[in-house]
PDB file of C-alpha atoms in Angstrom:
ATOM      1  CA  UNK A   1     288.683  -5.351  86.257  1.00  0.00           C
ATOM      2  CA  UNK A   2     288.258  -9.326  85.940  1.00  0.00           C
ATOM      3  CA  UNK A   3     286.657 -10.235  82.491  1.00  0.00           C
ATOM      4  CA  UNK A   4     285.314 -13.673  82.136  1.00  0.00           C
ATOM      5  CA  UNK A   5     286.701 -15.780  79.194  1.00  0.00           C
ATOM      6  CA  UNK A   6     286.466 -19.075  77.929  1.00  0.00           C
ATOM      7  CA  UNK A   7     288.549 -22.287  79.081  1.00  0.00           C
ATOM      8  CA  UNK A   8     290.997 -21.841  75.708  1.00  0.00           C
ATOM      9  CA  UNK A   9     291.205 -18.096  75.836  1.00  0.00           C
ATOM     10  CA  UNK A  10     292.543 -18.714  79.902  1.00  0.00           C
ATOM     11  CA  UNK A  11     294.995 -21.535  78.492  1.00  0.00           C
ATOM     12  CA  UNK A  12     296.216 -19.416  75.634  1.00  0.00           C
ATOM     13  CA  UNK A  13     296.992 -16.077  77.775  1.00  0.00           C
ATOM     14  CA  UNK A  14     299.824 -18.441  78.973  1.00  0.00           C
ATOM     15  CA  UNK A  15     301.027 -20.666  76.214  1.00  0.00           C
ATOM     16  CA  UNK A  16     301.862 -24.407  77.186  1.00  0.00           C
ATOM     17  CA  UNK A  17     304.769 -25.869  76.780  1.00  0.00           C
ATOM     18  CA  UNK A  18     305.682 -29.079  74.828  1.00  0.00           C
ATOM     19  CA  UNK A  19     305.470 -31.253  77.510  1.00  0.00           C
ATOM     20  CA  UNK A  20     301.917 -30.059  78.255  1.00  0.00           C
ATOM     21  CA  UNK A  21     298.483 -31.251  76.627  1.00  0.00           C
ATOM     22  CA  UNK A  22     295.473 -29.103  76.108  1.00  0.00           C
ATOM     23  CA  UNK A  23     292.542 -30.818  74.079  1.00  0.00           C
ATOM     24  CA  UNK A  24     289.059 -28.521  73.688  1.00  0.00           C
ATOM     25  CA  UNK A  25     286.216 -29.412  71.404  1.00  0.00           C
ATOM     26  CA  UNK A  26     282.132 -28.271  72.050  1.00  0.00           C
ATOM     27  CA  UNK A  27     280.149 -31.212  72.821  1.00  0.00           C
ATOM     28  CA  UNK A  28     276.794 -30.531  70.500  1.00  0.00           C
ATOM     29  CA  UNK A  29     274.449 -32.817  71.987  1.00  0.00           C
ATOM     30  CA  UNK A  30     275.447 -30.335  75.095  1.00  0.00           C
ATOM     31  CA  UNK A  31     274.099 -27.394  73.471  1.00  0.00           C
ATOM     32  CA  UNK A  32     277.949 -27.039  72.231  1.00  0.00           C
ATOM     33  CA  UNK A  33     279.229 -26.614  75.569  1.00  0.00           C
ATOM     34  CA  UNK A  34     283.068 -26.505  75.594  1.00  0.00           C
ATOM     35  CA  UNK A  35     284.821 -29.607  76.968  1.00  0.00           C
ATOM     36  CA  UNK A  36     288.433 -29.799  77.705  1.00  0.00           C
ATOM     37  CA  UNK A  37     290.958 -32.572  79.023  1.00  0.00           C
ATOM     38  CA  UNK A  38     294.620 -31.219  79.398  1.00  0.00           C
ATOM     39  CA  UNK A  39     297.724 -32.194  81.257  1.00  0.00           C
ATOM     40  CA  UNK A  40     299.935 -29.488  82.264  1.00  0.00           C
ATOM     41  CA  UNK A  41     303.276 -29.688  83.873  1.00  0.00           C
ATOM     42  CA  UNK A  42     304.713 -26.033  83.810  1.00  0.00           C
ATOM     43  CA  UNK A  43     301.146 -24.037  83.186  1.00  0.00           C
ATOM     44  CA  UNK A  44     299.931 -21.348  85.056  1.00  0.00           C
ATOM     45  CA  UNK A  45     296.689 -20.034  84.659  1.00  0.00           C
ATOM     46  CA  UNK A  46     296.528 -16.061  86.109  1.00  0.00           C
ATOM     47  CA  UNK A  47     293.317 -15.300  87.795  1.00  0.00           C
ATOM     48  CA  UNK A  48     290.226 -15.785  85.682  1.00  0.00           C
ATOM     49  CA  UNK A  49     286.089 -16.139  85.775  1.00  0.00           C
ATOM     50  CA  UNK A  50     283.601 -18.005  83.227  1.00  0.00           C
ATOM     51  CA  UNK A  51     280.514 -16.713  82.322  1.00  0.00           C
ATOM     52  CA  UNK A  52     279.685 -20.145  82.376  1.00  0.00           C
ATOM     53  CA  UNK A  53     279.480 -23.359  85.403  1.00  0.00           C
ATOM     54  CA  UNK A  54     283.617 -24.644  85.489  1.00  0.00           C
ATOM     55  CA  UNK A  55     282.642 -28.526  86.350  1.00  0.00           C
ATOM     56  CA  UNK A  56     285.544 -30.913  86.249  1.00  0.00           C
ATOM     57  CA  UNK A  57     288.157 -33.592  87.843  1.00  0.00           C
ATOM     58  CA  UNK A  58     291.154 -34.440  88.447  1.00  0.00           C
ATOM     59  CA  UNK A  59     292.757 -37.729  87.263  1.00  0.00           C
ATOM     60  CA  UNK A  60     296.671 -37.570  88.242  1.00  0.00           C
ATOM     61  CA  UNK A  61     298.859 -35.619  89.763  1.00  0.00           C
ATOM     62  CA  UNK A  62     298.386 -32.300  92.252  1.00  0.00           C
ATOM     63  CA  UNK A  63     297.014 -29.076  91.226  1.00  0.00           C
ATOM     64  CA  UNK A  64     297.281 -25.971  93.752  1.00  0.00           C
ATOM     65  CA  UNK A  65     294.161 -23.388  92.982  1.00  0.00           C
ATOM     66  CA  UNK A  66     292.930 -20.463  94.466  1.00  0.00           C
ATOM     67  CA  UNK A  67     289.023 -19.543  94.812  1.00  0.00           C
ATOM     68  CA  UNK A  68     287.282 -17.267  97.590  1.00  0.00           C
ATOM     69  CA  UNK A  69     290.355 -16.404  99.488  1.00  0.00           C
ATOM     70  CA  UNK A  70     291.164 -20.493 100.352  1.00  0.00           C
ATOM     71  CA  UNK A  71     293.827 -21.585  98.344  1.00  0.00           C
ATOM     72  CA  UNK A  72     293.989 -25.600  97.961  1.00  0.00           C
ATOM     73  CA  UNK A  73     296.491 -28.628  96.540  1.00  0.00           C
ATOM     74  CA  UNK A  74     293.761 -30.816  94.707  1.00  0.00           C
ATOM     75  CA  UNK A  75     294.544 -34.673  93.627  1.00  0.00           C
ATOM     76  CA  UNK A  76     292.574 -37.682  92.438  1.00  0.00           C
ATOM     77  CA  UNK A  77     289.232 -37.912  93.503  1.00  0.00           C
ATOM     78  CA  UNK A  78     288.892 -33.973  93.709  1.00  0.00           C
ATOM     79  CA  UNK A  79     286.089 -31.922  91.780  1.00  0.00           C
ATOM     80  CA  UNK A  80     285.719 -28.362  90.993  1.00  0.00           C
ATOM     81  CA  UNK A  81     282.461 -27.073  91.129  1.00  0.00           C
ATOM     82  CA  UNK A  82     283.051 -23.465  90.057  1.00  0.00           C
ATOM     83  CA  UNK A  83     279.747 -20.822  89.858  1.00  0.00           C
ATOM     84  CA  UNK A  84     279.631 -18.517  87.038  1.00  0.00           C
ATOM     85  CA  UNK A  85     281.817 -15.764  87.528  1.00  0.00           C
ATOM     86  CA  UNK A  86     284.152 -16.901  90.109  1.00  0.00           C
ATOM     87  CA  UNK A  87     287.508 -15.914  90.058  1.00  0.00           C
ATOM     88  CA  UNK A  88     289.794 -18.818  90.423  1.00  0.00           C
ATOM     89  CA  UNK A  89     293.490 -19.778  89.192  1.00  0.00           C
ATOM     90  CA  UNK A  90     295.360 -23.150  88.657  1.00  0.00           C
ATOM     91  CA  UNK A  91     299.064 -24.233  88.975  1.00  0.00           C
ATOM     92  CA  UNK A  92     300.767 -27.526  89.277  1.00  0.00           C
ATOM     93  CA  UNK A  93     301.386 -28.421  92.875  1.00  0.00           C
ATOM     94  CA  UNK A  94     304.061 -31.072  91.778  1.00  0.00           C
ATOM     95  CA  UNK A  95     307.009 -31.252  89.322  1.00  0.00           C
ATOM     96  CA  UNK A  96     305.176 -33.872  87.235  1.00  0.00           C
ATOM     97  CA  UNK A  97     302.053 -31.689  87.039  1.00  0.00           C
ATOM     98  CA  UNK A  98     298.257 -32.740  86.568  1.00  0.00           C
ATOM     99  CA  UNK A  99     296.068 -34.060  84.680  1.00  0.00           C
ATOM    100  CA  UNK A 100     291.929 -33.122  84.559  1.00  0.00           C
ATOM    101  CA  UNK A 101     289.030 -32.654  82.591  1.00  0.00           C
ATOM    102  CA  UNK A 102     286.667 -30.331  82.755  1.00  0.00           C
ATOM    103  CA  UNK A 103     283.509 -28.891  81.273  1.00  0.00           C
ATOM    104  CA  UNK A 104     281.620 -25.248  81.269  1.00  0.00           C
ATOM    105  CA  UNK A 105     277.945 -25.817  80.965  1.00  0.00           C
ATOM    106  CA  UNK A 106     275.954 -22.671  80.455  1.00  0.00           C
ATOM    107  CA  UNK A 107     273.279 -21.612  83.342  1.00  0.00           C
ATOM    108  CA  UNK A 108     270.565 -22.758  81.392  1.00  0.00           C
ATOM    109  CA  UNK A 109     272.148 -25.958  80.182  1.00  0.00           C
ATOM    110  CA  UNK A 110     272.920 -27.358  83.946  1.00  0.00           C
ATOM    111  CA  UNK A 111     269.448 -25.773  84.760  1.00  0.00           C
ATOM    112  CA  UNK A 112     267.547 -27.362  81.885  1.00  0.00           C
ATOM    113  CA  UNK A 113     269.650 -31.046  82.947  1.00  0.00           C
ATOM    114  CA  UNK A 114     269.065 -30.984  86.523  1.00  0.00           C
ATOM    115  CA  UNK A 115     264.967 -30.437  85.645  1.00  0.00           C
ATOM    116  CA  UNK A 116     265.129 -33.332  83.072  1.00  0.00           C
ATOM    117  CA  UNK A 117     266.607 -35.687  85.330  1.00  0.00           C
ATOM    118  CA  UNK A 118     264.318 -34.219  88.267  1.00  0.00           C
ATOM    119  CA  UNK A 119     261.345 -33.983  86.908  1.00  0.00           C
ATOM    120  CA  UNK A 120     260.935 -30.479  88.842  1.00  0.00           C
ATOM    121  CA  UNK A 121     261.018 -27.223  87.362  1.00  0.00           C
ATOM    122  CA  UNK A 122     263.515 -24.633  88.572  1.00  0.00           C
ATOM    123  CA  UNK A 123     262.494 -21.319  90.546  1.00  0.00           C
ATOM    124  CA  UNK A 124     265.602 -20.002  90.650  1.00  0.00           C
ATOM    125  CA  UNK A 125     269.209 -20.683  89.391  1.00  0.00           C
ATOM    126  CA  UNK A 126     271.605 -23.431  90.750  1.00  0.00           C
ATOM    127  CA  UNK A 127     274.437 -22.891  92.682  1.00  0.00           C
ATOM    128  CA  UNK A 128     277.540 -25.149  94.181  1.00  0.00           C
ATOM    129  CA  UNK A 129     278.399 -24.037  97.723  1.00  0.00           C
ATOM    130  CA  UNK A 130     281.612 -25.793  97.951  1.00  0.00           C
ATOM    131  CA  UNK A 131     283.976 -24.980  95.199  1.00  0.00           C
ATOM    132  CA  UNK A 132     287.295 -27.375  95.261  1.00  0.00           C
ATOM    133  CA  UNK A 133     286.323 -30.635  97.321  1.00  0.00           C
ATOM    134  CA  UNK A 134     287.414 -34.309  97.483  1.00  0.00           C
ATOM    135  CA  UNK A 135     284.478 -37.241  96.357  1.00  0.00           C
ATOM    136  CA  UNK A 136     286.287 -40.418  94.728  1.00  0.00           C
ATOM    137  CA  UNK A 137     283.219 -41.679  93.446  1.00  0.00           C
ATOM    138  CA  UNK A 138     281.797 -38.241  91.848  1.00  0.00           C
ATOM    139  CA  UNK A 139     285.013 -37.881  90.846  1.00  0.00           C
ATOM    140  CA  UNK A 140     285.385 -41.292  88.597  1.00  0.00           C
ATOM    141  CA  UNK A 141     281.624 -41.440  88.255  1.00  0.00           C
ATOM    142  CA  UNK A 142     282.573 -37.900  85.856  1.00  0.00           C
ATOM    143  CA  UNK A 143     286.098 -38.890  84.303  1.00  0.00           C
ATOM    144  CA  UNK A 144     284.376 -41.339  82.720  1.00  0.00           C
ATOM    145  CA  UNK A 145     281.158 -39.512  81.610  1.00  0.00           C
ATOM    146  CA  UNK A 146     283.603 -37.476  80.389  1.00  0.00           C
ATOM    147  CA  UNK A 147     285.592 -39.459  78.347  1.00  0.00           C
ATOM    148  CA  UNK A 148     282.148 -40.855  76.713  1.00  0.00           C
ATOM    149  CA  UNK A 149     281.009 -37.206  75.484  1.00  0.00           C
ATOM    150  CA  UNK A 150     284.865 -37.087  74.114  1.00  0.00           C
ATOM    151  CA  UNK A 151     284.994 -40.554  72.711  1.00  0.00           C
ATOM    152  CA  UNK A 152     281.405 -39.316  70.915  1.00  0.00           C
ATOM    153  CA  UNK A 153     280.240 -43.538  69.630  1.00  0.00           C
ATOM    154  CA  UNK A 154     277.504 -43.655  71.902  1.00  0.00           C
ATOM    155  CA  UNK A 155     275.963 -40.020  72.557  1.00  0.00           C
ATOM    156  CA  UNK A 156     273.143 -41.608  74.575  1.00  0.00           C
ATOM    157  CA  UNK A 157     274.917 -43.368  76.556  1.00  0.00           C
ATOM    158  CA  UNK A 158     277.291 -40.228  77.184  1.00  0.00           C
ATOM    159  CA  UNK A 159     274.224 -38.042  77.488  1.00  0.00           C
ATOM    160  CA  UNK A 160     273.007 -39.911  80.107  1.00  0.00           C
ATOM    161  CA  UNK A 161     275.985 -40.835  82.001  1.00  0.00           C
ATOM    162  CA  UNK A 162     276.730 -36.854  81.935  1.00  0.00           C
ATOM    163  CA  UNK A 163     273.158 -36.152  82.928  1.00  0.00           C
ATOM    164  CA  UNK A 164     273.616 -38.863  85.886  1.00  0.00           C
ATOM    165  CA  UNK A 165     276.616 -37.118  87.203  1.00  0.00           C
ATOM    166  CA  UNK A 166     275.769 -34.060  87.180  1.00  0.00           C
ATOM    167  CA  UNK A 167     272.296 -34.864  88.841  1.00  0.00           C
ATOM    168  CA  UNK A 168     274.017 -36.551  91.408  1.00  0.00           C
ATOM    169  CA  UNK A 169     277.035 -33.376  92.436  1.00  0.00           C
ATOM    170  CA  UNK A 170     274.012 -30.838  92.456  1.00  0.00           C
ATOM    171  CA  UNK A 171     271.618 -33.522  95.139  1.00  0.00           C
ATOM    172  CA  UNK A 172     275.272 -33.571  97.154  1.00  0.00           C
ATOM    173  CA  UNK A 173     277.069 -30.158  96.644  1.00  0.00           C
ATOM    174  CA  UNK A 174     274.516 -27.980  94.797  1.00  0.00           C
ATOM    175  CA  UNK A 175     271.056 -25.159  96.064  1.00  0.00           C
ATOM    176  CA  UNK A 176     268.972 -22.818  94.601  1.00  0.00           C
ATOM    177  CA  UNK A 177     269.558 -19.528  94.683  1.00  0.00           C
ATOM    178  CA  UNK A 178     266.164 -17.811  94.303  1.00  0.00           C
ATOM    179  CA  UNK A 179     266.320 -14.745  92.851  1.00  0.00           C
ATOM    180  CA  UNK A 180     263.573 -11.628  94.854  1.00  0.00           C
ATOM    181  CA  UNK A 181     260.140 -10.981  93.394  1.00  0.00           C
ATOM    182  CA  UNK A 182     260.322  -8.619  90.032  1.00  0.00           C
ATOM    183  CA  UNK A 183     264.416  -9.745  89.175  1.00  0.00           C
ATOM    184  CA  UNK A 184     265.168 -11.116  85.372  1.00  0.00           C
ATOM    185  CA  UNK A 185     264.980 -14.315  84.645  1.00  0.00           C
ATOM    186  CA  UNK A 186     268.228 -16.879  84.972  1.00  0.00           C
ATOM    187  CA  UNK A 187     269.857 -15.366  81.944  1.00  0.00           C
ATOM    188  CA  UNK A 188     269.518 -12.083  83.197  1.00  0.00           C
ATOM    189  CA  UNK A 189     267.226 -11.462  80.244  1.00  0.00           C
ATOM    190  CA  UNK A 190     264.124  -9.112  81.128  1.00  0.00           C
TER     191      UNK A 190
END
């Protein structure tokens, strides 16, 4: 039995070490979606699922992960485009570690996002088909919407650089998955 957590519940079921870096806050111009930009040398995270879209990048150093049976060394210029409820771990591939950011946008945050920026509405609910992949420019084009929603001084311009980059990994990476005539909703709610 897998249960899905949050980002700081999976860091704190192993605690870091001294040499290791975890910073979370909730972004609340993101519907307080929780944010996260960590370094770890020595951390392992066991095998864990959100309930909510794992989105990130990573800046230095080599991570190793495992998702759908493939298991991966990730570097600069890599994303992770995790679906809800995907089971997926995360060790350092390299003595010196990793460092990445990430964020966990609910379903109907990404979904309400990719319909502002579209201008279409949604039928169904999105979906990334590739999971761990290698795009410099998403890659940079996110560390530093990133570090803008962090920083917090100029929410617009993080709001739309955020907006921007996510648009632009769903047009390259992303689908809708329609759900059959008579299912819930995207929530799951009747």
């Amino acid at each position: 039995f897998m249960q899905n957590v949050s980002q700081a519940e999976a860091t704190e079921a192993i605690p870091v070490t001294e040499r290791e870096k975890t910073t979370f806050w909730r972004a609340k111009r993101f519907r307080n979606m929780e944010c996260m930009a960590a370094t770890f040398v020595t951390h392992e995270f066991a095998p864990h699922a959100h309930d909510t879209f794992s989105i990130g990048a990573i800046e230095a150093g080599c991570q190793i992960a495992s998702i759908r049976g493939e298991r991966e060394h990730t570097g600069p210029g890599a994303l992770y485009l995790l679906n809800p409820g995907e089971i997926h771990d995360g060790a350092p591939g390299v003595q010196e570690g990793y460092r990445y950011r990430m964020i966990y946008p609910d379903i109907d945050l990404l979904t309400g996002i990719l319909e502002d920026v579209t201008g279409r509405t949604f039928k169904g609910t999105p979906s990334f088909s590739r999971q761990l992949l290698r795009d410099e420019e998403l890659a940079l084009d996110f560390q530093r919407a990133h570090r803008l929603v962090e920083e917090g001084t100029d929410q617009l311009r993080a709001e739309e650089a955020m907006y921007g980059v996510l648009s632009d990994m769903f047009a390259r990476y992303g689908s809708e998955i329609i759900s059959p005539p008579g299912a819930t909703g995207r929530t799951g709610a009747a």
